PDB file of C-alpha atoms in Angstrom:
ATOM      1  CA  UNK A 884      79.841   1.721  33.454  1.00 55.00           C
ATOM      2  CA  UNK A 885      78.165   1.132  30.120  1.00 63.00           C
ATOM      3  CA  UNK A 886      74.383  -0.088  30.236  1.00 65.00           C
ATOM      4  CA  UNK A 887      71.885  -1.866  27.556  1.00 69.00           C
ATOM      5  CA  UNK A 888      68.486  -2.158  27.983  1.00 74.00           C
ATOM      6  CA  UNK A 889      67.124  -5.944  27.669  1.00 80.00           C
ATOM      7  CA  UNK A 890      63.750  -7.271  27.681  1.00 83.00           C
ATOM      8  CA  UNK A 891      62.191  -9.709  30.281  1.00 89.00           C
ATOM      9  CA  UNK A 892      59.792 -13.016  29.740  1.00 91.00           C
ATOM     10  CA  UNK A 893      57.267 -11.219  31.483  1.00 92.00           C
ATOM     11  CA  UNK A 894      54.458  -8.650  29.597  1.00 93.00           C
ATOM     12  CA  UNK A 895      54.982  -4.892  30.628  1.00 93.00           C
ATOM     13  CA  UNK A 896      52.552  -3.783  33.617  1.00 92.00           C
ATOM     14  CA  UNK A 897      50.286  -1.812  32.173  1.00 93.00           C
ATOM     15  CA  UNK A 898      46.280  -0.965  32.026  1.00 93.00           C
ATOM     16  CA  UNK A 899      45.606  -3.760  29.842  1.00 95.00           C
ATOM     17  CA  UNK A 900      48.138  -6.332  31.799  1.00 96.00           C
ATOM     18  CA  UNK A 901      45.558  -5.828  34.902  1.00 95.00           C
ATOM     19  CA  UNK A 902      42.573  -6.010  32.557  1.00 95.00           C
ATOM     20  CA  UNK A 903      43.522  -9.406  31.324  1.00 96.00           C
ATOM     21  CA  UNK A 904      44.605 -10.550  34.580  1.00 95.00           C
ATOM     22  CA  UNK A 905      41.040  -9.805  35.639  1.00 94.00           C
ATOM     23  CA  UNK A 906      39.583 -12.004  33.032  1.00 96.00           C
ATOM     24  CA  UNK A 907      42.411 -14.777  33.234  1.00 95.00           C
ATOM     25  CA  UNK A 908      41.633 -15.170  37.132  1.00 93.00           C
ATOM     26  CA  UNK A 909      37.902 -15.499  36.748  1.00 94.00           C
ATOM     27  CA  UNK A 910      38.027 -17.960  34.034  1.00 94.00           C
ATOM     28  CA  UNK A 911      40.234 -20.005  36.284  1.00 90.00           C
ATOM     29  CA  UNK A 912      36.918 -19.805  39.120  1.00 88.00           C
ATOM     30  CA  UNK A 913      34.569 -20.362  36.325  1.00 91.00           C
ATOM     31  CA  UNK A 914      36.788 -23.090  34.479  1.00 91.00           C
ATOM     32  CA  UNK A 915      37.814 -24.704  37.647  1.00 88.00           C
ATOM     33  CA  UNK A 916      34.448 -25.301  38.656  1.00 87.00           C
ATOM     34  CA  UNK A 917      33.616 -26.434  35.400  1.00 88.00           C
ATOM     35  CA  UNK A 918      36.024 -29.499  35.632  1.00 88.00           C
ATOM     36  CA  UNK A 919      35.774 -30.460  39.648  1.00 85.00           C
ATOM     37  CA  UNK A 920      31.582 -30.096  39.641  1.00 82.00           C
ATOM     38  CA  UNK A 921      30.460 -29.485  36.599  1.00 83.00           C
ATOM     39  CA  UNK A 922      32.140 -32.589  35.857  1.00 84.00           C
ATOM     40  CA  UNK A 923      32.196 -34.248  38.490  1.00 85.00           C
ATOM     41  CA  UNK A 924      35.486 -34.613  39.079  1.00 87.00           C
ATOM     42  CA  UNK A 925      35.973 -33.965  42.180  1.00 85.00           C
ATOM     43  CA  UNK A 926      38.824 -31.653  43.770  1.00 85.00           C
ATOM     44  CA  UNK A 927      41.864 -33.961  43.951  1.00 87.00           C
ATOM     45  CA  UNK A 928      41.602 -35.537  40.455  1.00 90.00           C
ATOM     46  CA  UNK A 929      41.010 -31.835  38.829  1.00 89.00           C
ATOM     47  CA  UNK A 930      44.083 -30.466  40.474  1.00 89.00           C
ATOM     48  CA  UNK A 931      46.257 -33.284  39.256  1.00 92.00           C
ATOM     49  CA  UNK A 932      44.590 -32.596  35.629  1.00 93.00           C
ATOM     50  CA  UNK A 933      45.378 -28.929  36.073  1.00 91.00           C
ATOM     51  CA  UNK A 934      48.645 -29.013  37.918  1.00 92.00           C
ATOM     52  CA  UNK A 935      49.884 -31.124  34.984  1.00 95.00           C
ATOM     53  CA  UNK A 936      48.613 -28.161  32.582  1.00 94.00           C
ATOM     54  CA  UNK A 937      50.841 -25.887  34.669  1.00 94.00           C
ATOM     55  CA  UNK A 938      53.745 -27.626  34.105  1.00 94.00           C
ATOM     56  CA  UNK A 939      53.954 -28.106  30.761  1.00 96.00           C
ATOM     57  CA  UNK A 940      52.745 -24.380  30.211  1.00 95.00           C
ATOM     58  CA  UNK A 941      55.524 -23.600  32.802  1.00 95.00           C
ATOM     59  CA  UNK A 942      58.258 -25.779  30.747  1.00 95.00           C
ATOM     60  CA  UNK A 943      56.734 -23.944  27.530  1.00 96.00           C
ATOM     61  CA  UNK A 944      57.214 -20.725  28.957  1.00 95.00           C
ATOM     62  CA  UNK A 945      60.944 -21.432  30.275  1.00 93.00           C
ATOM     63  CA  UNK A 946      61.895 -22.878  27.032  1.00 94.00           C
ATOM     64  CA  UNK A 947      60.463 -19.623  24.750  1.00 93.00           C
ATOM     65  CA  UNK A 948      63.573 -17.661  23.928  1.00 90.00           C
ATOM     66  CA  UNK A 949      61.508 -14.591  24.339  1.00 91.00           C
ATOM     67  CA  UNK A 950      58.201 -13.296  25.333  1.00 93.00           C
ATOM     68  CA  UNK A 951      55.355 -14.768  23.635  1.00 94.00           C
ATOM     69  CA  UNK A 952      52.015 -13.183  24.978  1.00 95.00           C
ATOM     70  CA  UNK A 953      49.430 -16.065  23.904  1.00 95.00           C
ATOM     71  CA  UNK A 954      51.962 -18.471  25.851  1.00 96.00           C
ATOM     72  CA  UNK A 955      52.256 -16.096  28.771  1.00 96.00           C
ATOM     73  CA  UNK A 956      48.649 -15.809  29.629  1.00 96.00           C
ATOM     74  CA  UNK A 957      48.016 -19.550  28.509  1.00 95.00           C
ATOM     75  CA  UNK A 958      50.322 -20.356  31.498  1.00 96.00           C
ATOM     76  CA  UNK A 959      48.838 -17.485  34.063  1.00 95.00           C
ATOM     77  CA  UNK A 960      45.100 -19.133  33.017  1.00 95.00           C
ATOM     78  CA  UNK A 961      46.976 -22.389  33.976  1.00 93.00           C
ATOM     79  CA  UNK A 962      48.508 -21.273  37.341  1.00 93.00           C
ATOM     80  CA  UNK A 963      44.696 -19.670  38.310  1.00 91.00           C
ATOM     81  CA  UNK A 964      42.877 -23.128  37.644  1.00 92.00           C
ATOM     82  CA  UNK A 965      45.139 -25.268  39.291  1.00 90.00           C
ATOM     83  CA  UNK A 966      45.199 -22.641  41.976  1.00 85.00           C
ATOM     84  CA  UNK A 967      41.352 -22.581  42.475  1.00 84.00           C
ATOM     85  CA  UNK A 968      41.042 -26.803  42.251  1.00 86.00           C
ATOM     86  CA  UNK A 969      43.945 -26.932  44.933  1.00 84.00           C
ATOM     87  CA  UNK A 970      42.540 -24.381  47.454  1.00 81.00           C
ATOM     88  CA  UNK A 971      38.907 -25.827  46.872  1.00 79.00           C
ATOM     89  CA  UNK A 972      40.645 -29.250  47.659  1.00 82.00           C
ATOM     90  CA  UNK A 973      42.782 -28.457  51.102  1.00 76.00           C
ATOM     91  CA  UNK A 974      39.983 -25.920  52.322  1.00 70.00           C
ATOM     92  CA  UNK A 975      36.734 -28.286  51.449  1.00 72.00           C
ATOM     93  CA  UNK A 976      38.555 -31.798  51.675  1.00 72.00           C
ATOM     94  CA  UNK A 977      41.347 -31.789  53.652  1.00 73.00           C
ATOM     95  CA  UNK A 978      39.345 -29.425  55.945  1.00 72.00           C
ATOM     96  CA  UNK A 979      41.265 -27.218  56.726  1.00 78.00           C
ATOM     97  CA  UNK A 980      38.889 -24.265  55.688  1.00 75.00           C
ATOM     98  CA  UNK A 981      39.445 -20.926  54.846  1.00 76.00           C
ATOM     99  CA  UNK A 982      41.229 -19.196  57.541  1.00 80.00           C
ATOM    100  CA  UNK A 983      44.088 -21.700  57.771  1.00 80.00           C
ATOM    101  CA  UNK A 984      44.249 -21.829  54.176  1.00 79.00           C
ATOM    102  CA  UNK A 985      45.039 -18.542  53.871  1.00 83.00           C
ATOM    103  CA  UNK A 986      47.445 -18.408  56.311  1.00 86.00           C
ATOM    104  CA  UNK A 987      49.544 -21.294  55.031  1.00 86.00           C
ATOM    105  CA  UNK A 988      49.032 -20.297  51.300  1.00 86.00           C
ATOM    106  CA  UNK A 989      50.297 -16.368  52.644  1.00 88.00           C
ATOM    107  CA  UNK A 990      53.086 -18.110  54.157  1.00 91.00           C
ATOM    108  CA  UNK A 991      54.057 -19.807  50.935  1.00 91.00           C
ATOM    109  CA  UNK A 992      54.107 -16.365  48.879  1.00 92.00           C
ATOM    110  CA  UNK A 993      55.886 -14.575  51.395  1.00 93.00           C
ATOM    111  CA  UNK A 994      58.555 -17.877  51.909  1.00 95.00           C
ATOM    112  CA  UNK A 995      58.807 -17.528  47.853  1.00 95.00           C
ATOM    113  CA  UNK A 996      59.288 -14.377  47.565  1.00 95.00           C
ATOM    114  CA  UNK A 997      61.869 -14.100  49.979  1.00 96.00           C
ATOM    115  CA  UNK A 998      64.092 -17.275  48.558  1.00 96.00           C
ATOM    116  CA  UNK A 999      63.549 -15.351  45.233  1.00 96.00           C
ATOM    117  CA  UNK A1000      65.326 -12.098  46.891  1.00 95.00           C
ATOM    118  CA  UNK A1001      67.747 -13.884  48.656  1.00 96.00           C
ATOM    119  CA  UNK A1002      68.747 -16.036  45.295  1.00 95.00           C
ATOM    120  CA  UNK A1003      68.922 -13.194  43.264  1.00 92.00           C
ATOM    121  CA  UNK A1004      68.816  -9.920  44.646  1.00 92.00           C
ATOM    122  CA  UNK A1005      65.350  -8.880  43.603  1.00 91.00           C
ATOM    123  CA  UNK A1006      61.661 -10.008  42.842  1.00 93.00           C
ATOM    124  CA  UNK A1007      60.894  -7.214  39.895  1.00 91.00           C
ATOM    125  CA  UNK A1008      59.257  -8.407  37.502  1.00 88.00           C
ATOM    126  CA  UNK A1009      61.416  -6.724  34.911  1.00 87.00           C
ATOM    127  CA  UNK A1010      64.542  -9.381  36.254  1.00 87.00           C
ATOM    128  CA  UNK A1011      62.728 -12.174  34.703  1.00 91.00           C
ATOM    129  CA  UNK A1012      65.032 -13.309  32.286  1.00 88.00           C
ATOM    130  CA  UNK A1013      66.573 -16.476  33.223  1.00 89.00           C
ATOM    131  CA  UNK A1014      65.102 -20.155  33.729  1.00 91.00           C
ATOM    132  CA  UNK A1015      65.975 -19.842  37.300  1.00 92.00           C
ATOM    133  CA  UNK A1016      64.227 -16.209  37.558  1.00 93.00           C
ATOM    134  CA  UNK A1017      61.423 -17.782  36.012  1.00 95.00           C
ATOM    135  CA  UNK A1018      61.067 -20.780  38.253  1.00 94.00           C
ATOM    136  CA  UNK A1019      60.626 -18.329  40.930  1.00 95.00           C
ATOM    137  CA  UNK A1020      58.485 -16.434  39.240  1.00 95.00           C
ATOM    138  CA  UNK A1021      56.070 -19.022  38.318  1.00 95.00           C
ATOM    139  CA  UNK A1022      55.751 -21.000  41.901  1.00 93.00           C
ATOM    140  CA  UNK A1023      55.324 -17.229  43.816  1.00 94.00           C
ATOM    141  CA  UNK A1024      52.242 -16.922  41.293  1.00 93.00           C
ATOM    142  CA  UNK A1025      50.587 -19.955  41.592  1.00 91.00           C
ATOM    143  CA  UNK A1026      51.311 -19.588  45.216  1.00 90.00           C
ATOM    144  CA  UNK A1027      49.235 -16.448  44.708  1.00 90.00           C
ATOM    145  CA  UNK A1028      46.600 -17.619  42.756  1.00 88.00           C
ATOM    146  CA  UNK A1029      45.766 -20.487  44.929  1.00 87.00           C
ATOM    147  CA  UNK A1030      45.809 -17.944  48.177  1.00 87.00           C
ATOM    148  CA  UNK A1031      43.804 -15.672  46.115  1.00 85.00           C
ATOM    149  CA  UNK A1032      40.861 -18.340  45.828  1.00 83.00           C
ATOM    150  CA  UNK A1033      41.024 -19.038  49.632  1.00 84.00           C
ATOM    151  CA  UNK A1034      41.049 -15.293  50.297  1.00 86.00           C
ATOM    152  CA  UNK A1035      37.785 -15.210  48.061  1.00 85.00           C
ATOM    153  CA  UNK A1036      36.143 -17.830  49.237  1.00 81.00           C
ATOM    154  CA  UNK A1037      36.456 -17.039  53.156  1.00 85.00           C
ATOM    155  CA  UNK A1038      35.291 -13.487  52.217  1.00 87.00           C
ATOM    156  CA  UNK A1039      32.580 -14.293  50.284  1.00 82.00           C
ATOM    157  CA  UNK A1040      31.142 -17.233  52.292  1.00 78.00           C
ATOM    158  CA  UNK A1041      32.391 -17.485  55.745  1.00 76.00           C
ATOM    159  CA  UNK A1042      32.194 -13.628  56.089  1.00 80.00           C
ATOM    160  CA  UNK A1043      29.204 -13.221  54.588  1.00 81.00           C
ATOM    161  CA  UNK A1044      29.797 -10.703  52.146  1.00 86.00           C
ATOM    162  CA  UNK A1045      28.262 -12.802  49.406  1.00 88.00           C
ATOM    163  CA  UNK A1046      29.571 -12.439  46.091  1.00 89.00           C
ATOM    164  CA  UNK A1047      28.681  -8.868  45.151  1.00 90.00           C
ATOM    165  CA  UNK A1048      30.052  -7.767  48.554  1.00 91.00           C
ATOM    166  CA  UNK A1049      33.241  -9.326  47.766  1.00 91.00           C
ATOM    167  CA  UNK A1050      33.543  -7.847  44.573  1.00 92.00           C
ATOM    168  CA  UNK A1051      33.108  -4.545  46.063  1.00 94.00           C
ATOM    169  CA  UNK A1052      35.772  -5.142  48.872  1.00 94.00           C
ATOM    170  CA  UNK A1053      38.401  -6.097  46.444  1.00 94.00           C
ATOM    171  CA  UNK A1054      38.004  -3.711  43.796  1.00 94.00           C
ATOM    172  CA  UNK A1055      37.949  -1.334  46.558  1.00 95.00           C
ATOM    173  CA  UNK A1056      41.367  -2.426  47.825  1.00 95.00           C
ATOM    174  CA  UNK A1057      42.731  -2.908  44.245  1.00 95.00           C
ATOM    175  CA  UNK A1058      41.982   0.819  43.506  1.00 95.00           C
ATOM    176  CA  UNK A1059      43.425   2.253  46.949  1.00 96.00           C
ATOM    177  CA  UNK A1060      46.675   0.340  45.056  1.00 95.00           C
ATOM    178  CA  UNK A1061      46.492   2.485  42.624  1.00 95.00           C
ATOM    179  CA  UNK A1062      46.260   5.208  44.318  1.00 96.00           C
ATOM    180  CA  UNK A1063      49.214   4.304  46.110  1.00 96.00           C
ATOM    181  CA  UNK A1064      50.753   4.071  42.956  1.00 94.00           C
ATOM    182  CA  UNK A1065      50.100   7.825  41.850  1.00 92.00           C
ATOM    183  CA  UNK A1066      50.426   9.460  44.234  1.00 95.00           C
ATOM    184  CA  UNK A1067      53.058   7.876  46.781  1.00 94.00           C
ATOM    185  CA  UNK A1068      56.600   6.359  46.521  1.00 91.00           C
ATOM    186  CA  UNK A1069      55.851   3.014  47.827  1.00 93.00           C
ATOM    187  CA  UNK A1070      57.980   0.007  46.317  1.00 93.00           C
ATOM    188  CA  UNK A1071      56.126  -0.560  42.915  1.00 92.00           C
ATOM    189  CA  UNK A1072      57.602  -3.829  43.373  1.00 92.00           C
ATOM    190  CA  UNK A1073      55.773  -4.289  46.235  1.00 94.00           C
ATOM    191  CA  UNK A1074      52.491  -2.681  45.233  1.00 94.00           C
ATOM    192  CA  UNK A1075      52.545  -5.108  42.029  1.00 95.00           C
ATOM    193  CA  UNK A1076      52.582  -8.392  43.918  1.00 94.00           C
ATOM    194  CA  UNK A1077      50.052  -6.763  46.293  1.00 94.00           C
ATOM    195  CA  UNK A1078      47.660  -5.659  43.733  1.00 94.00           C
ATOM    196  CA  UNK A1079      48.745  -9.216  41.436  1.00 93.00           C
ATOM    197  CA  UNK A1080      47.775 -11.112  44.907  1.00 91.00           C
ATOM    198  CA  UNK A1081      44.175  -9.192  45.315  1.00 92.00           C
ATOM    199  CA  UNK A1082      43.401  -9.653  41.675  1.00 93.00           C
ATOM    200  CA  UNK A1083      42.520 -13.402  42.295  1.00 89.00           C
ATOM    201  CA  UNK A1084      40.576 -12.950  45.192  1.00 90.00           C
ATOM    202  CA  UNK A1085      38.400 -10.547  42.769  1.00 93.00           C
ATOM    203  CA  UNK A1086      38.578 -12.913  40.128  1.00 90.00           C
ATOM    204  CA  UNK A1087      36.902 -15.840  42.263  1.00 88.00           C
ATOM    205  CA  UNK A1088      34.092 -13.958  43.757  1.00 90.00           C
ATOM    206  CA  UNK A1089      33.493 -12.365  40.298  1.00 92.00           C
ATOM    207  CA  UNK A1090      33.396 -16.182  38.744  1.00 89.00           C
ATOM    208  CA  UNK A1091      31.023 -17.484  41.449  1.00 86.00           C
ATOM    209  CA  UNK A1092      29.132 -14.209  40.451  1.00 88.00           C
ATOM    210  CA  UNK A1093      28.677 -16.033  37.324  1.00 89.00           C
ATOM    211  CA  UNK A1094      28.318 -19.535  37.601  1.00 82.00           C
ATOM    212  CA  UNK A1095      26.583 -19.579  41.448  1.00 81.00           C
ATOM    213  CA  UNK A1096      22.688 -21.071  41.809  1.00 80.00           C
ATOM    214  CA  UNK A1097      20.187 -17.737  42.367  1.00 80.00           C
ATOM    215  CA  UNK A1098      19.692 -19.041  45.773  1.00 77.00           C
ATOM    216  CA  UNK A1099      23.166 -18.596  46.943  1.00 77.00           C
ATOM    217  CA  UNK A1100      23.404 -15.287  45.289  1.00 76.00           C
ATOM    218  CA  UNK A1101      25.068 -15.672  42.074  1.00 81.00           C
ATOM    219  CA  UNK A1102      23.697 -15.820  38.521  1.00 85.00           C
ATOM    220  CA  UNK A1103      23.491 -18.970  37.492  1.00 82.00           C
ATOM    221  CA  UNK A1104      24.965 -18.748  34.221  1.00 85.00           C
ATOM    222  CA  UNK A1105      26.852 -21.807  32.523  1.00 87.00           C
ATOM    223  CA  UNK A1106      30.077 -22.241  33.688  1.00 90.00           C
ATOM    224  CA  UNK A1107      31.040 -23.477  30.090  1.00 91.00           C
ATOM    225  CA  UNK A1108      29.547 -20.682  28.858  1.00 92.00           C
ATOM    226  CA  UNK A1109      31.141 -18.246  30.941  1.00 92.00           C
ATOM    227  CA  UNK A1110      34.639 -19.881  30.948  1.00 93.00           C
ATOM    228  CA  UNK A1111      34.187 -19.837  26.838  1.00 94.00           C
ATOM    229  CA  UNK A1112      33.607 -15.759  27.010  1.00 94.00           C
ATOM    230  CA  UNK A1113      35.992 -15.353  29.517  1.00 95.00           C
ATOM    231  CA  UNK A1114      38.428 -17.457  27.305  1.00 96.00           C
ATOM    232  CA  UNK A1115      37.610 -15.530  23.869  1.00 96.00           C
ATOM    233  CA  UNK A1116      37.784 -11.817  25.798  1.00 96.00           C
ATOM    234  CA  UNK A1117      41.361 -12.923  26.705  1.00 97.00           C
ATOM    235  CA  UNK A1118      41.827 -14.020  23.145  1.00 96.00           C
ATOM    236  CA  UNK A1119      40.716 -11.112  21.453  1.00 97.00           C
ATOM    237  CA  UNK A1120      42.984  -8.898  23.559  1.00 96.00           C
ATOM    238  CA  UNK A1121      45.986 -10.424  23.059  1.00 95.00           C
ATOM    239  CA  UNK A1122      45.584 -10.853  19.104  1.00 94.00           C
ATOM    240  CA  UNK A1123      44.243  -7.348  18.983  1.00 93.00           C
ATOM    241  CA  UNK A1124      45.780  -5.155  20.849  1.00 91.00           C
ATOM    242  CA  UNK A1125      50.161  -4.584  21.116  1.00 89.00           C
ATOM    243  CA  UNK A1126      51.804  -6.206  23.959  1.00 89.00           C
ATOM    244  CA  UNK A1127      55.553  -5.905  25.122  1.00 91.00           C
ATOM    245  CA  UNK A1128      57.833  -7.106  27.228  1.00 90.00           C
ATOM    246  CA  UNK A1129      59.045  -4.925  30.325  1.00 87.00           C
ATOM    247  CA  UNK A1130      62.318  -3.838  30.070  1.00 80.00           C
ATOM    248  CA  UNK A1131      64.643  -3.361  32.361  1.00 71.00           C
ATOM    249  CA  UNK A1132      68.655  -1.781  31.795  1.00 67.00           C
ATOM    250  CA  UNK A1133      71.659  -3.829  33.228  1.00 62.00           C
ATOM    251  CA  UNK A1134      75.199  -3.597  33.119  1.00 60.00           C
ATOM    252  CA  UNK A1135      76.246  -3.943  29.358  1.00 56.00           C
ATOM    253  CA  UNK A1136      78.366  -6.958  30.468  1.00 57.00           C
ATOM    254  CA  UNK A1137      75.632  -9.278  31.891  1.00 57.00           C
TER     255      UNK A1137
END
C-alpha cells in the first residue's frame, strides 16, 4: 500500500515545544491572576472573559488551513488562563477545593481522551488534522490545563510544599518522563499527555513563585510585569527560532 507523509495542526514535540509550554502555562498563573485579583474581577466573570478568548482562538485555530505557530500558542496561552480562572473558581468558590477538583478535572481528561480514541482510533498528536481531531484535541487540553492548576495549587498550599517545593516536585516528575522517554519503550503517546498534563502544575507554582506576597513565600513581583516577560519570551521564540508541524505518514488514499 502506497504512503505520503502529511503534516498535522499541531507543532512537532520537541526541546523547544516543552520550553514554550513552560512559559505559556505560567503566564496563564501570572495572567490569570492578573485579571481575577489584580483586577478585581473576581473568578466567575474572568473565566467567562477568558473562556470566550478560548473560543475564538479555538475557531481560529480550526479554521487555519495549516499550522500557524503564533496562532497555536496564542490558543494554548488561551486554554492555560481560562484553565487557571476556572479551577480558582470551582476550588475557591464553588468550594469544592483541591482534592475534588482534581479528581473531577482527572476524570474529564481521562473521559476525553478516551471519546477521542474511541472516535478515531488514536490520541497522537501527529493525527491532528481534521476539525473534528482538533475539537478533541483542544477540550482534552484545556481539560488539562485547568487540572494542572488544581494539581498546583493543592500541592503547593494544602500540602505544604510552598511554591519552591512544588517546583521541585514537578520538575522532578517531568524529568523522570524523560527519562522514560530515553531509555524505555513506554507509549510516547502516553508519556506526552503525561508530561503535557505535569507541565501546568509546574507552570502555576512557578507563576505564584512570581507574583505571590513575601509572606506567603513567593516574590512579589508584578503580575503585569511578569505576564508581559512571560508574554515577550514566548514571542521571541516563536519569531526567532524554526518551528514545524509533526508529521505523521498515512495511507496515500486518505
Amino acid at each position: 500500500m502506497e504512503r505520503k507523509v502529511v503534516a498535522s495542526k499541531v507543532p512537532e514535540v520537541t526541546v523547544l515545544f516543552w520550553i514554550i509550554k513552560v512559559f505559556a502555562t505560567t503566564l496563564g498563573e501570572t495572567g490569570g491572576d492578573a485579571v481575577s485579583m489584580s483586577l478585581q474581577l473576581g473568578y466567575l466573570l474572568s473565566t467567562g472573559i477568558f473562556a470566550l478568548v478560548f473560543v475564538l482562538a479555538v475557531t481560529a485555530q480550526i479554521r487555519a488551513p495549516r499550522f500557524h505557530p503564533l496562532l497555536y500558542w496564542i490558543t494554548v496561552i488561551a486554554t492555560t488562563t481560562v484553565g487557571t480562572t476556572l479551577a480558582d473558581f470551582a476550588d475557591r468558590s464553588l468550594g469544592i477545593g483541591y482534592p475534588g477538583g482534581a479528581a473531577i478535572l482527572l476524570c474529564l481528561v481521562l473521559a476525553s481522551l478516551l471519546a477521542w480514541y474511541l472516535t478515531l482510533g488514536t490520541v497522537a498528536v501527529d493525527s491532528v488534522r481534521s476539525p473534528r481531531t482538533e475539537v478533541f484535541y483542544w477540550v482534552t487540553i484545556m481539560f488539562s490545563q485547568t487540572l494542572g492548576t488544581a494539581l498546583g495549587d493543592w500541592t503547593a498550599d494544602s500540602l505544604g510544599l510552598g511554591y519552591l517545593g512544588g517546583t521541585a516536585l514537578f520538575g522532578s516528575m517531568l524529568a523522570l518522563l524523560a527519562l522514560a522517554y530515553f531509555w524505555t519503550r513506554i507509549s510516547r503517546t502516553l508519556l506526552f499527555w503525561a508530561a503535557f498534563i505535569l507541565t501546568r502544575p509546574l507552570g502555576a507554582v512557578v507563576g505564584d513563585l512570581l507574583d505571590k506576597p513575601l509572606g506567603q513565600g513567593g516574590l512579589a513581583l508584578s503580575r503585569y510585569t511578569a505576564s508581559a516577560v512571560l508574554f515577550g519570551l514566548i514571542l521571541l521564540l516563536v519569531f526567532a527560532l524554526p518551528h514545524r508541524p509533526a508529521m505523521a505518514t498515512v495511507p496515500a488514499d486518505e
